[in-house]
Short mmCIF file of N, CA, C and O in Angstrom, two decimals:
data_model
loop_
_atom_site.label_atom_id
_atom_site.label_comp_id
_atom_site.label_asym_id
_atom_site.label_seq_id
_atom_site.Cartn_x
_atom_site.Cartn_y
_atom_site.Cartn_z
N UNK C 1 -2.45 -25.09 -11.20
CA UNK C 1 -3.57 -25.05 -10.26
C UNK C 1 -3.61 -23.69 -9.58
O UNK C 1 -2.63 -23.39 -8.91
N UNK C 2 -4.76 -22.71 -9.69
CA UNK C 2 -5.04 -21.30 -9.11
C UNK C 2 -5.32 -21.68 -7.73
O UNK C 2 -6.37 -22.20 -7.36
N UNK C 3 -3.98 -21.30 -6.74
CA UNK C 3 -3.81 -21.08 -5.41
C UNK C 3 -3.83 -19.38 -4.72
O UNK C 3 -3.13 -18.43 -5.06
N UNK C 4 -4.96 -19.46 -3.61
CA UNK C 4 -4.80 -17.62 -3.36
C UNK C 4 -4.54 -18.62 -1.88
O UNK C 4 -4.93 -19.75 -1.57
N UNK C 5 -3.61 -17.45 -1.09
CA UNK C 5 -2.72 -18.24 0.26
C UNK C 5 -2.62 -16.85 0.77
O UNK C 5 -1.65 -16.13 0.53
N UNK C 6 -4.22 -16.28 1.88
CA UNK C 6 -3.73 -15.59 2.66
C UNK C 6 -3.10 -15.43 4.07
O UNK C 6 -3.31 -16.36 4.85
N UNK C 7 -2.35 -14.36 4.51
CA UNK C 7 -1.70 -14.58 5.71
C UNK C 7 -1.77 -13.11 6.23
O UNK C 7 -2.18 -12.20 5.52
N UNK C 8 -1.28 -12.90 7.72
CA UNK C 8 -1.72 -11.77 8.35
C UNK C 8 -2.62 -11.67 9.28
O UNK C 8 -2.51 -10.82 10.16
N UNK C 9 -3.32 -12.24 9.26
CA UNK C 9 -4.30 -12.11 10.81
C UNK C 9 -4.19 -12.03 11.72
O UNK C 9 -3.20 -11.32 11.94
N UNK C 10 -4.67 -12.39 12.67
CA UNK C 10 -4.20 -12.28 14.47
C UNK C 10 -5.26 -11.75 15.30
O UNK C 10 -6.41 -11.75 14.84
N UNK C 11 -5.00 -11.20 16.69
CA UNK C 11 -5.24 -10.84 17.69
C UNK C 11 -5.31 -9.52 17.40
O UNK C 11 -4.35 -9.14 16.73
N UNK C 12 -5.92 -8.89 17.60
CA UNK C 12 -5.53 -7.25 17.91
C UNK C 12 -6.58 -6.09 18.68
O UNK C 12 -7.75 -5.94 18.32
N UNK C 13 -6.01 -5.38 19.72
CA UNK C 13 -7.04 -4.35 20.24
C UNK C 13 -7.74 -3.60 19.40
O UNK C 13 -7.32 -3.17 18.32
N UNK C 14 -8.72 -3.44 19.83
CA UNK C 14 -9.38 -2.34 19.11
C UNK C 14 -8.81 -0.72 19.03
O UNK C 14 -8.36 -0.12 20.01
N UNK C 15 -8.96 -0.12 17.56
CA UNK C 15 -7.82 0.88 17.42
C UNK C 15 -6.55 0.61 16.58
O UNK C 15 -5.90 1.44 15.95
N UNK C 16 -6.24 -1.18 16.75
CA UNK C 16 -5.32 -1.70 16.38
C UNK C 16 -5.33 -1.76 14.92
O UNK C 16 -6.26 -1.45 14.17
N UNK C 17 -3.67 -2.37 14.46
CA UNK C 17 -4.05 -2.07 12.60
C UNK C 17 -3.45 -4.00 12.96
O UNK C 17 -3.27 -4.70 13.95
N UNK C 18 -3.36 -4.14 11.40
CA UNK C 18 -2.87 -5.55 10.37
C UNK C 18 -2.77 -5.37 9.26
O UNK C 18 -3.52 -4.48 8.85
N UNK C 19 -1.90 -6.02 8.24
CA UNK C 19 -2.18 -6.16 7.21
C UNK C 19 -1.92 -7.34 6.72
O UNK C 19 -0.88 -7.98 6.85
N UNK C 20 -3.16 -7.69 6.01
CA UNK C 20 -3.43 -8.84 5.14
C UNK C 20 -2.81 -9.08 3.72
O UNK C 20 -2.93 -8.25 2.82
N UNK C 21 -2.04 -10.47 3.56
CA UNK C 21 -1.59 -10.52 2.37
C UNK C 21 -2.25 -11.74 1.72
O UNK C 21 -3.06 -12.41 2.37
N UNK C 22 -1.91 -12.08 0.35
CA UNK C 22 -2.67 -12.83 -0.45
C UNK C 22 -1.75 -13.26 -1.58
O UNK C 22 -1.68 -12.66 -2.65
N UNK C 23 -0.96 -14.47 -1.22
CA UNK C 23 -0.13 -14.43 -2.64
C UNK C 23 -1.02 -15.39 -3.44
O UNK C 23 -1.79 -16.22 -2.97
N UNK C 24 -0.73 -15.09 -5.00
CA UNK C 24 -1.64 -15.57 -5.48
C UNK C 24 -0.58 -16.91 -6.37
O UNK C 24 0.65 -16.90 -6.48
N UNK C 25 -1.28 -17.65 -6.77
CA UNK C 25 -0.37 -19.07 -7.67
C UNK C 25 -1.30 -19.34 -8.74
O UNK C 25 -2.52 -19.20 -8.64
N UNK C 26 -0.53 -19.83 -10.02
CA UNK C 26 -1.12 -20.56 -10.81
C UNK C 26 -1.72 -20.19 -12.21
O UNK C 26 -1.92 -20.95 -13.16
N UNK C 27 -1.99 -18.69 -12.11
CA UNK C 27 -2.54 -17.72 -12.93
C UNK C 27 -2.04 -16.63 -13.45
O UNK C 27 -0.99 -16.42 -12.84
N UNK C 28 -2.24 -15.67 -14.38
CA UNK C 28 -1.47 -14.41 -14.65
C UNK C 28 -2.01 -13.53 -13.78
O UNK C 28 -2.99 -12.85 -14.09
N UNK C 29 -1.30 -13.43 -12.41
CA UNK C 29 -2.08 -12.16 -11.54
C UNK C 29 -2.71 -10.89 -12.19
O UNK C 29 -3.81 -10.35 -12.15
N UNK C 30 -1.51 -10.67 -12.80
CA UNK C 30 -1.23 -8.90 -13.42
C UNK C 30 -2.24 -9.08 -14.54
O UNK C 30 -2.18 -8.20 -15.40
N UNK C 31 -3.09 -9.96 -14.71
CA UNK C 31 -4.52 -9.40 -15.75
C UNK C 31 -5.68 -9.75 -15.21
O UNK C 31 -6.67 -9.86 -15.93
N UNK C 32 -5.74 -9.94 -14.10
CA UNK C 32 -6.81 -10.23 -12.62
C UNK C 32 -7.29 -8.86 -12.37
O UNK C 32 -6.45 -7.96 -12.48
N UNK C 33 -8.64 -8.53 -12.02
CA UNK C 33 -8.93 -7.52 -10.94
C UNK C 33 -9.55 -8.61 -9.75
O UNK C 33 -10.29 -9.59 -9.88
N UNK C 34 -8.94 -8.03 -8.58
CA UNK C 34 -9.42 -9.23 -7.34
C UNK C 34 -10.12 -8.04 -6.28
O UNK C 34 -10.19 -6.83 -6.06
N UNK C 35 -10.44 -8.98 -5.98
CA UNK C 35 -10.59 -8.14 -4.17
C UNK C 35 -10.89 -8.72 -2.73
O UNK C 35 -11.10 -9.94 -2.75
N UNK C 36 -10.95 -8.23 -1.73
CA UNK C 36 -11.35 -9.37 -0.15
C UNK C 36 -12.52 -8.87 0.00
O UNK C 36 -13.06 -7.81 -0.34
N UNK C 37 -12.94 -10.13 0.77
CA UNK C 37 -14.22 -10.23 1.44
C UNK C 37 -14.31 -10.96 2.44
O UNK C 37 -13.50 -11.88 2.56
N UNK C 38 -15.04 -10.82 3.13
CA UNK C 38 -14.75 -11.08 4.87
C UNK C 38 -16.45 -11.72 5.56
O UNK C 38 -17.52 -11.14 5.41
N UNK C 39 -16.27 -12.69 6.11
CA UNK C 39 -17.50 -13.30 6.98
C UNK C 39 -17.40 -13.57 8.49
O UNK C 39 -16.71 -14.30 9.19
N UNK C 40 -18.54 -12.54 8.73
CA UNK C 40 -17.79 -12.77 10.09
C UNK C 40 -18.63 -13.63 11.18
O UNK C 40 -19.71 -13.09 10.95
N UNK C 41 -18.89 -14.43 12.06
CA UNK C 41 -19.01 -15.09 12.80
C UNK C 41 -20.96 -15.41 12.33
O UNK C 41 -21.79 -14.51 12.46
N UNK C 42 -21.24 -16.50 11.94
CA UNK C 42 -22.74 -16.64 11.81
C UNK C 42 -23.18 -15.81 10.39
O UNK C 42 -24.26 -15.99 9.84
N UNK C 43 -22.28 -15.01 9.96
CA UNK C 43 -23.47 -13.95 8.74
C UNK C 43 -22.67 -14.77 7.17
O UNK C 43 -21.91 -15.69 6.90
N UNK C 44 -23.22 -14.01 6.68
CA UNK C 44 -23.20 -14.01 5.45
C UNK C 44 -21.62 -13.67 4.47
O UNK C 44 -20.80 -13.20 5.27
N UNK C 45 -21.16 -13.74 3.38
CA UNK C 45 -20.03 -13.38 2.85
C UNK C 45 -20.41 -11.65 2.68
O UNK C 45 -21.55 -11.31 2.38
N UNK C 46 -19.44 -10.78 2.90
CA UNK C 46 -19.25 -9.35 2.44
C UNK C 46 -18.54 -9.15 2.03
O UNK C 46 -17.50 -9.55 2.55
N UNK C 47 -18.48 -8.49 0.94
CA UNK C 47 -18.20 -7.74 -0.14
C UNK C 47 -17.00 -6.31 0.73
O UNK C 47 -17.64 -5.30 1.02
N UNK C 48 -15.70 -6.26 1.05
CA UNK C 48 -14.81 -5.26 1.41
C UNK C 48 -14.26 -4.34 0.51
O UNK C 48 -14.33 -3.11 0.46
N UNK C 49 -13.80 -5.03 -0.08
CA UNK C 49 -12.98 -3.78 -1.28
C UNK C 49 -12.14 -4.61 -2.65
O UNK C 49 -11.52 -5.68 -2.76
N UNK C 50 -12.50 -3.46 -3.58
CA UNK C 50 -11.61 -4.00 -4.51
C UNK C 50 -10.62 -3.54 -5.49
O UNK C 50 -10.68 -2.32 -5.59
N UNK C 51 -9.77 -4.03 -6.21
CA UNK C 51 -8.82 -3.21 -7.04
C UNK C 51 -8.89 -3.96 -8.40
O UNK C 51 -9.20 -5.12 -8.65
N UNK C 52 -8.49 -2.87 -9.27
CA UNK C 52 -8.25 -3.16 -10.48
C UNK C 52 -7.00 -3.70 -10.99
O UNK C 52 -5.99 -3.53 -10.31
N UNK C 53 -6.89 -4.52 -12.37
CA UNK C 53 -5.97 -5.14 -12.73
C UNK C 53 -4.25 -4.59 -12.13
O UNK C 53 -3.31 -5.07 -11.51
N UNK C 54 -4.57 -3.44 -12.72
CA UNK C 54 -3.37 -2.73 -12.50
C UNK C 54 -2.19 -1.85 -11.16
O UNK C 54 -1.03 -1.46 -10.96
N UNK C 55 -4.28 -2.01 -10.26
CA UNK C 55 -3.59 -1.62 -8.88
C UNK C 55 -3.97 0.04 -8.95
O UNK C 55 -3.74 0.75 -7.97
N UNK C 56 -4.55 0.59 -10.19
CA UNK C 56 -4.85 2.19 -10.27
C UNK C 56 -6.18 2.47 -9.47
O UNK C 56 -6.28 3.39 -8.66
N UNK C 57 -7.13 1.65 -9.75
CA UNK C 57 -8.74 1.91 -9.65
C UNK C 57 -9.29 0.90 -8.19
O UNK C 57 -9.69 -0.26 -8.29
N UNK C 58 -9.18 1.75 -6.81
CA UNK C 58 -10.53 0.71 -5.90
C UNK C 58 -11.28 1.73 -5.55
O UNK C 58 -11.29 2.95 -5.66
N UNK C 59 -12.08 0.66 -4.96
CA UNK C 59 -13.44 0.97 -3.99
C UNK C 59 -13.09 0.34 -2.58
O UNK C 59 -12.08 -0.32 -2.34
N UNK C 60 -14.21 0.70 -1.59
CA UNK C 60 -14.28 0.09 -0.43
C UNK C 60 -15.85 -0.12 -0.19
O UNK C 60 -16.70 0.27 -1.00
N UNK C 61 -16.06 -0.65 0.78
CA UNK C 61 -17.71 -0.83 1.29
C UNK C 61 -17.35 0.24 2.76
O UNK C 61 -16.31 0.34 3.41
N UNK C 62 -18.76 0.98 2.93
CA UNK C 62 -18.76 1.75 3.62
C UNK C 62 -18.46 1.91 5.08
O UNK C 62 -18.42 2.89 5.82
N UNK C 63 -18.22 0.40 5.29
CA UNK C 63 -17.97 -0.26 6.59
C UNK C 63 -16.63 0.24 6.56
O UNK C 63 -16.40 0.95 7.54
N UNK C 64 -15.46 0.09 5.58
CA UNK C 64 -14.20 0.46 5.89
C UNK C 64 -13.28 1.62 4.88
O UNK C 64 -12.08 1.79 4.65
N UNK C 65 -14.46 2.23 4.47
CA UNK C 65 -13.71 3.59 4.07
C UNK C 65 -13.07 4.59 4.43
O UNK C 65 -13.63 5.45 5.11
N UNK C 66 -11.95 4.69 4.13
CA UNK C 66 -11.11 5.64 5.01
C UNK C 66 -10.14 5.13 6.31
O UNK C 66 -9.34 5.76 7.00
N UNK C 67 -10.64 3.40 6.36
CA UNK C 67 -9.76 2.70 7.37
C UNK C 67 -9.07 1.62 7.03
O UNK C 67 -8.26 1.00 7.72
N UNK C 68 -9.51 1.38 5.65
CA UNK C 68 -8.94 -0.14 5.13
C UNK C 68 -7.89 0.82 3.34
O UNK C 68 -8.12 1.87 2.73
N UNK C 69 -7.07 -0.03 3.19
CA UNK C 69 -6.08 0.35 2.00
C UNK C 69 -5.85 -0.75 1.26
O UNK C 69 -5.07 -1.48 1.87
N UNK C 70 -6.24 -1.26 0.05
CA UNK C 70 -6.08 -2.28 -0.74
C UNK C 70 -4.93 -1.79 -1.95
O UNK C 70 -4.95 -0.77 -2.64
N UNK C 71 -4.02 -2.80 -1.92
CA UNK C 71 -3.22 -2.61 -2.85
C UNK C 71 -2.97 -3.87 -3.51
O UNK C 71 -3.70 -4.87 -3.51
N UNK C 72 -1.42 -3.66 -4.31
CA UNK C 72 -1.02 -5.17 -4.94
C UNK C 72 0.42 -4.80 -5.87
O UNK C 72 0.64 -3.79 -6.54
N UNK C 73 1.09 -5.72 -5.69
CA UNK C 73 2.29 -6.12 -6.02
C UNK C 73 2.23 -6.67 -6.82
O UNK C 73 2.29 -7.85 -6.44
N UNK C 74 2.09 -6.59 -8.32
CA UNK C 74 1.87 -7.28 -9.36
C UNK C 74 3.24 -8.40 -10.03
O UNK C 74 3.06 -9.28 -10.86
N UNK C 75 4.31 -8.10 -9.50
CA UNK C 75 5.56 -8.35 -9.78
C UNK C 75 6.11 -9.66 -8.97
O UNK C 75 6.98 -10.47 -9.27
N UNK C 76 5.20 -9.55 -7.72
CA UNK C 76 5.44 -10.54 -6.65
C UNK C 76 3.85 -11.38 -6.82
O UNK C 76 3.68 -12.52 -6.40
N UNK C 77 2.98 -10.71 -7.39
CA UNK C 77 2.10 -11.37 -7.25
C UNK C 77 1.09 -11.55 -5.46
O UNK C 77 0.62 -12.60 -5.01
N UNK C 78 1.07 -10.90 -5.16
CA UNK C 78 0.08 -10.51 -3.78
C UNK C 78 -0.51 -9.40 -3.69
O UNK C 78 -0.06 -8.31 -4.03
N UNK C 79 -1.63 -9.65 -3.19
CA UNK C 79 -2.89 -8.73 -2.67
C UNK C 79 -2.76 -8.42 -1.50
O UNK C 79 -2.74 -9.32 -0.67
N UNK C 80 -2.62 -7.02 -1.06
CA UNK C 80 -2.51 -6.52 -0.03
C UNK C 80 -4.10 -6.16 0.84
O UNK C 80 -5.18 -6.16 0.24
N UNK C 81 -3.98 -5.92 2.12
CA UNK C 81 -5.09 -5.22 2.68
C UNK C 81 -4.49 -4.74 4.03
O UNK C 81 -4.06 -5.53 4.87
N UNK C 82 -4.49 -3.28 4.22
CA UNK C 82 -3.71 -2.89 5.36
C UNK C 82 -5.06 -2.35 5.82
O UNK C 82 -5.76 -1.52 5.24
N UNK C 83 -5.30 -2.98 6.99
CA UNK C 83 -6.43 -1.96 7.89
C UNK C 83 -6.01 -1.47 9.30
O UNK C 83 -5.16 -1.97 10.04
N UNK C 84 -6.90 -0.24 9.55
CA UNK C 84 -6.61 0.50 10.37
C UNK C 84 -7.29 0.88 11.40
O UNK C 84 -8.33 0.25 11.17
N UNK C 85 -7.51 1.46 12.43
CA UNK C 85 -8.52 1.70 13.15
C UNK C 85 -9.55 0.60 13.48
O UNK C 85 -10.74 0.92 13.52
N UNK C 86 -9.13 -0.79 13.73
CA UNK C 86 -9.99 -1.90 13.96
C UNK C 86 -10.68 -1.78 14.77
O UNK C 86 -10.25 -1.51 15.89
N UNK C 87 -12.19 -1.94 14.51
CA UNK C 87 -13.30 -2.20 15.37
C UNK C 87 -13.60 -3.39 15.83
O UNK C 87 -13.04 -4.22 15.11
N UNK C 88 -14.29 -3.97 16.80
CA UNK C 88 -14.63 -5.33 17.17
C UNK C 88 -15.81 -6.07 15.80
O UNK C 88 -15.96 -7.25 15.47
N UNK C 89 -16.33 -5.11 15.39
CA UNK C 89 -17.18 -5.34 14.06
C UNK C 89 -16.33 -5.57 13.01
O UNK C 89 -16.77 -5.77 11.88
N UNK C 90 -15.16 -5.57 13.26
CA UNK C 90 -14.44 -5.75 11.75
C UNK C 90 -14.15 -7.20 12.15
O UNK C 90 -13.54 -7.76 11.25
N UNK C 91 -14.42 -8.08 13.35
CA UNK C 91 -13.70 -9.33 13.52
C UNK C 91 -14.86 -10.40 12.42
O UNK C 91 -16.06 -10.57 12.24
N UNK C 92 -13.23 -11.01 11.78
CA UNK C 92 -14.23 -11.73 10.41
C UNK C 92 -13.00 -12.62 10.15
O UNK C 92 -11.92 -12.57 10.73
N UNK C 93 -13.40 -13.44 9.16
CA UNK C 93 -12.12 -14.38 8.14
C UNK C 93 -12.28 -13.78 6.80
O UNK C 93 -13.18 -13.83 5.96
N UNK C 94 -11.24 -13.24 6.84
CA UNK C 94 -11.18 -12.24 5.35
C UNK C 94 -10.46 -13.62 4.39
O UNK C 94 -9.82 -14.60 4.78
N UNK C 95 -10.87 -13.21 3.11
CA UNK C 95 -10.45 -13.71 1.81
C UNK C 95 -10.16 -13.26 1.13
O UNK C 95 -10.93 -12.31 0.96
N UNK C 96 -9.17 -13.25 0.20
CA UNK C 96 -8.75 -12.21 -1.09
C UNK C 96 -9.35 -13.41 -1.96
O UNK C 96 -9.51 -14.58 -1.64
N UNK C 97 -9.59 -12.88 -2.92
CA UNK C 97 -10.77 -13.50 -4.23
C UNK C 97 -10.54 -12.97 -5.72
O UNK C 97 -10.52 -11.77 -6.02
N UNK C 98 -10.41 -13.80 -6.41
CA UNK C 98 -10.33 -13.37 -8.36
C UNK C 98 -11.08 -13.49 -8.67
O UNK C 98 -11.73 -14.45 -8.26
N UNK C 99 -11.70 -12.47 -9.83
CA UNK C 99 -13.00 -11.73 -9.56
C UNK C 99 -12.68 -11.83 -11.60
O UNK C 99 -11.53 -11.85 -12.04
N UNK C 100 -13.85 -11.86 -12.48
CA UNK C 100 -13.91 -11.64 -14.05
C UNK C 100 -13.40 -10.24 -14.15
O UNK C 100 -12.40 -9.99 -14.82
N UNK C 101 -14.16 -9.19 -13.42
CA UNK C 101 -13.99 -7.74 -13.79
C UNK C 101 -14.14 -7.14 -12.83
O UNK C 101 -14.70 -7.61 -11.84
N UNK C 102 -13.67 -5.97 -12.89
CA UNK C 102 -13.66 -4.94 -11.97
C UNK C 102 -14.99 -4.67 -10.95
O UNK C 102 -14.94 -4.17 -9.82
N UNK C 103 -15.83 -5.01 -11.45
CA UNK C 103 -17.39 -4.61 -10.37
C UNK C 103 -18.27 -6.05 -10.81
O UNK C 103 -19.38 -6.12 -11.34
N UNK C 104 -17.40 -7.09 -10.42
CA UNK C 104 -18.03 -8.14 -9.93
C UNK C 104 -19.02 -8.21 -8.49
O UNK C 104 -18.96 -7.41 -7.56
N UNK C 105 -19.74 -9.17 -8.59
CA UNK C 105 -20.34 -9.41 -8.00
C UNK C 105 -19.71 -10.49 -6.48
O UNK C 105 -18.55 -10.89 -6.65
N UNK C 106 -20.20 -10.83 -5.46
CA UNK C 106 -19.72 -11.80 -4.91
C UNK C 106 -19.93 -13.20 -5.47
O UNK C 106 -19.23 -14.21 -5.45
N UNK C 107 -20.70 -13.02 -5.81
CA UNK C 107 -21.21 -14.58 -6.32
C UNK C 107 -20.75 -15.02 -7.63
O UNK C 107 -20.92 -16.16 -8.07
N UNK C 108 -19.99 -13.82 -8.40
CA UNK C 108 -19.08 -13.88 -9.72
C UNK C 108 -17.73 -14.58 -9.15
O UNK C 108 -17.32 -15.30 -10.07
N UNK C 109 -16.93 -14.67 -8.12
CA UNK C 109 -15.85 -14.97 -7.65
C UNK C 109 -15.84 -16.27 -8.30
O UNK C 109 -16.77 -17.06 -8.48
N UNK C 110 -14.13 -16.38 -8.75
CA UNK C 110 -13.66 -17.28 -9.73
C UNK C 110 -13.01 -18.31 -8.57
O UNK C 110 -13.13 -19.52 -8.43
N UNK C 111 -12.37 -17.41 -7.89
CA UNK C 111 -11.28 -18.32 -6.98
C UNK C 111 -11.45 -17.41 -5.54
O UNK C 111 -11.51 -16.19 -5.43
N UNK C 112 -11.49 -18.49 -4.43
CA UNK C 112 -11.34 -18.29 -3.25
C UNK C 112 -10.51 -18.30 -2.53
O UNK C 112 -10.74 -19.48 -2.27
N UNK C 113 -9.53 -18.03 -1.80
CA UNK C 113 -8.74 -18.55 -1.07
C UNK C 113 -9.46 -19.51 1.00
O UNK C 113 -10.54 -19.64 1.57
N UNK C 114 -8.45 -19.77 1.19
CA UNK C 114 -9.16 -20.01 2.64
C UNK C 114 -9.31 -19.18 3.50
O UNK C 114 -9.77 -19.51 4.59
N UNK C 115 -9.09 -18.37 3.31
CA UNK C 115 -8.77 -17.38 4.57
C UNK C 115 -7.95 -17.23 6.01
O UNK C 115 -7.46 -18.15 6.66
N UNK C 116 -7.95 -15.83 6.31
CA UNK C 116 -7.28 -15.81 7.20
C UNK C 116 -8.32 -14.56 8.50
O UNK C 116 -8.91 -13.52 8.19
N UNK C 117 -8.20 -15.12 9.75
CA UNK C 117 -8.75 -14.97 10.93
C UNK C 117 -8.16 -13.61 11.65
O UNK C 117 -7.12 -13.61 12.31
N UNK C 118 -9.11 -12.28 11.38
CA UNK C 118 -8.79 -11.35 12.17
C UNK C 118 -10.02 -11.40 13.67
O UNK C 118 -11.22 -11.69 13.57
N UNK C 119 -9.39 -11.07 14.77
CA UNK C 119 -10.19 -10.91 15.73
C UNK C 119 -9.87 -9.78 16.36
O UNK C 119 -8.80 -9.50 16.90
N UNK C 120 -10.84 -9.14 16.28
CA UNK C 120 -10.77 -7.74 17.26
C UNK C 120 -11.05 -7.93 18.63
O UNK C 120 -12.05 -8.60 18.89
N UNK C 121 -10.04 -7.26 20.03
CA UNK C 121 -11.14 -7.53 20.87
C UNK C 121 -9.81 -6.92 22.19
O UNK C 121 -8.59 -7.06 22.05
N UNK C 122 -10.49 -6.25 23.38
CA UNK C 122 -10.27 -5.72 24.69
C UNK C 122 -9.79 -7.21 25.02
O UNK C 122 -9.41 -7.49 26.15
#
C-alpha cells in the first residue's frame, strides 16, 4: 500500500526556516519524480516545487525561489523541503506528492499524502 507520511511543520516567526519531510512507503521511491504542494487556508491546491527521479533536476514556483530547497534521500526514501525566509503567505498544509513525470501537472498526482501544517505568524 503507497503511504507518503509528512512531518515538520509547526509554528514559526516570520523570517523563520523548517524543514519538511516526506517518507515515502510501499513503492520504488528511487524511480518516482515527486514534488510538494501546499493549500493554504480557503484557496486552491499549489503547485511548490519539484524534483526529479534522481534528485539532479528541480524547479520551484515563483512564490519560493531562492527560499525553498527540495531534495531527497533516495536510500532512505524521503522527500525533503527546507524553507527559508518564511513569510506569513507561505502559511499552508504542504504535501509531498508522486507525480508520472517530471512536469506533471497537479491534477496528474498519483499519490497524496495528508499533510503537514506550517503557520507563519508574529
Amino acid at each position: 500500500q503507497v503511504q507518503l507520511v509528512e512531518s515538520g511543520g509547526g509554528l514559526v516567526r516570520p523570517g523563520g526556516s523548517l524543514r519538511l519531510s516526506c517518507a515515502a512507503f510501499g513503492f520504488n521511491f528511487k524511480l518516482d519524480t515527486m514534488m510538494w504542494v501546499r493549500q493554504a487556508p480557503g484557496k486552491g491546491l499549489e503547485w511548490v516545487s519539484r524534483i526529479d527521479y534522481n534528485g539532479v533536476v528541480m524547479d520551484y514556483s515563483d512564490s519560493v525561489k531562492g527560499r525553498y530547497i527540495i531534495s531527497r534521500d533516495n536510500e532512505k526514501q524521503i522527500l525533503y523541503l527546507e524553507m527559508n525566509n518564511l513569510q506569513v503567505e507561505d502559511t499552508a498544509m504542504y504535501f509531498c506528492a508522486r507525480t508520472p513525470r517530471y512536469n506533471a501537472e497537479i491534477e496528474e498526482i498519483i499519490n497524496r499524502g495528508k499533510g503537514t501544517l506550517v503557520t507563519v505568524s508574529s
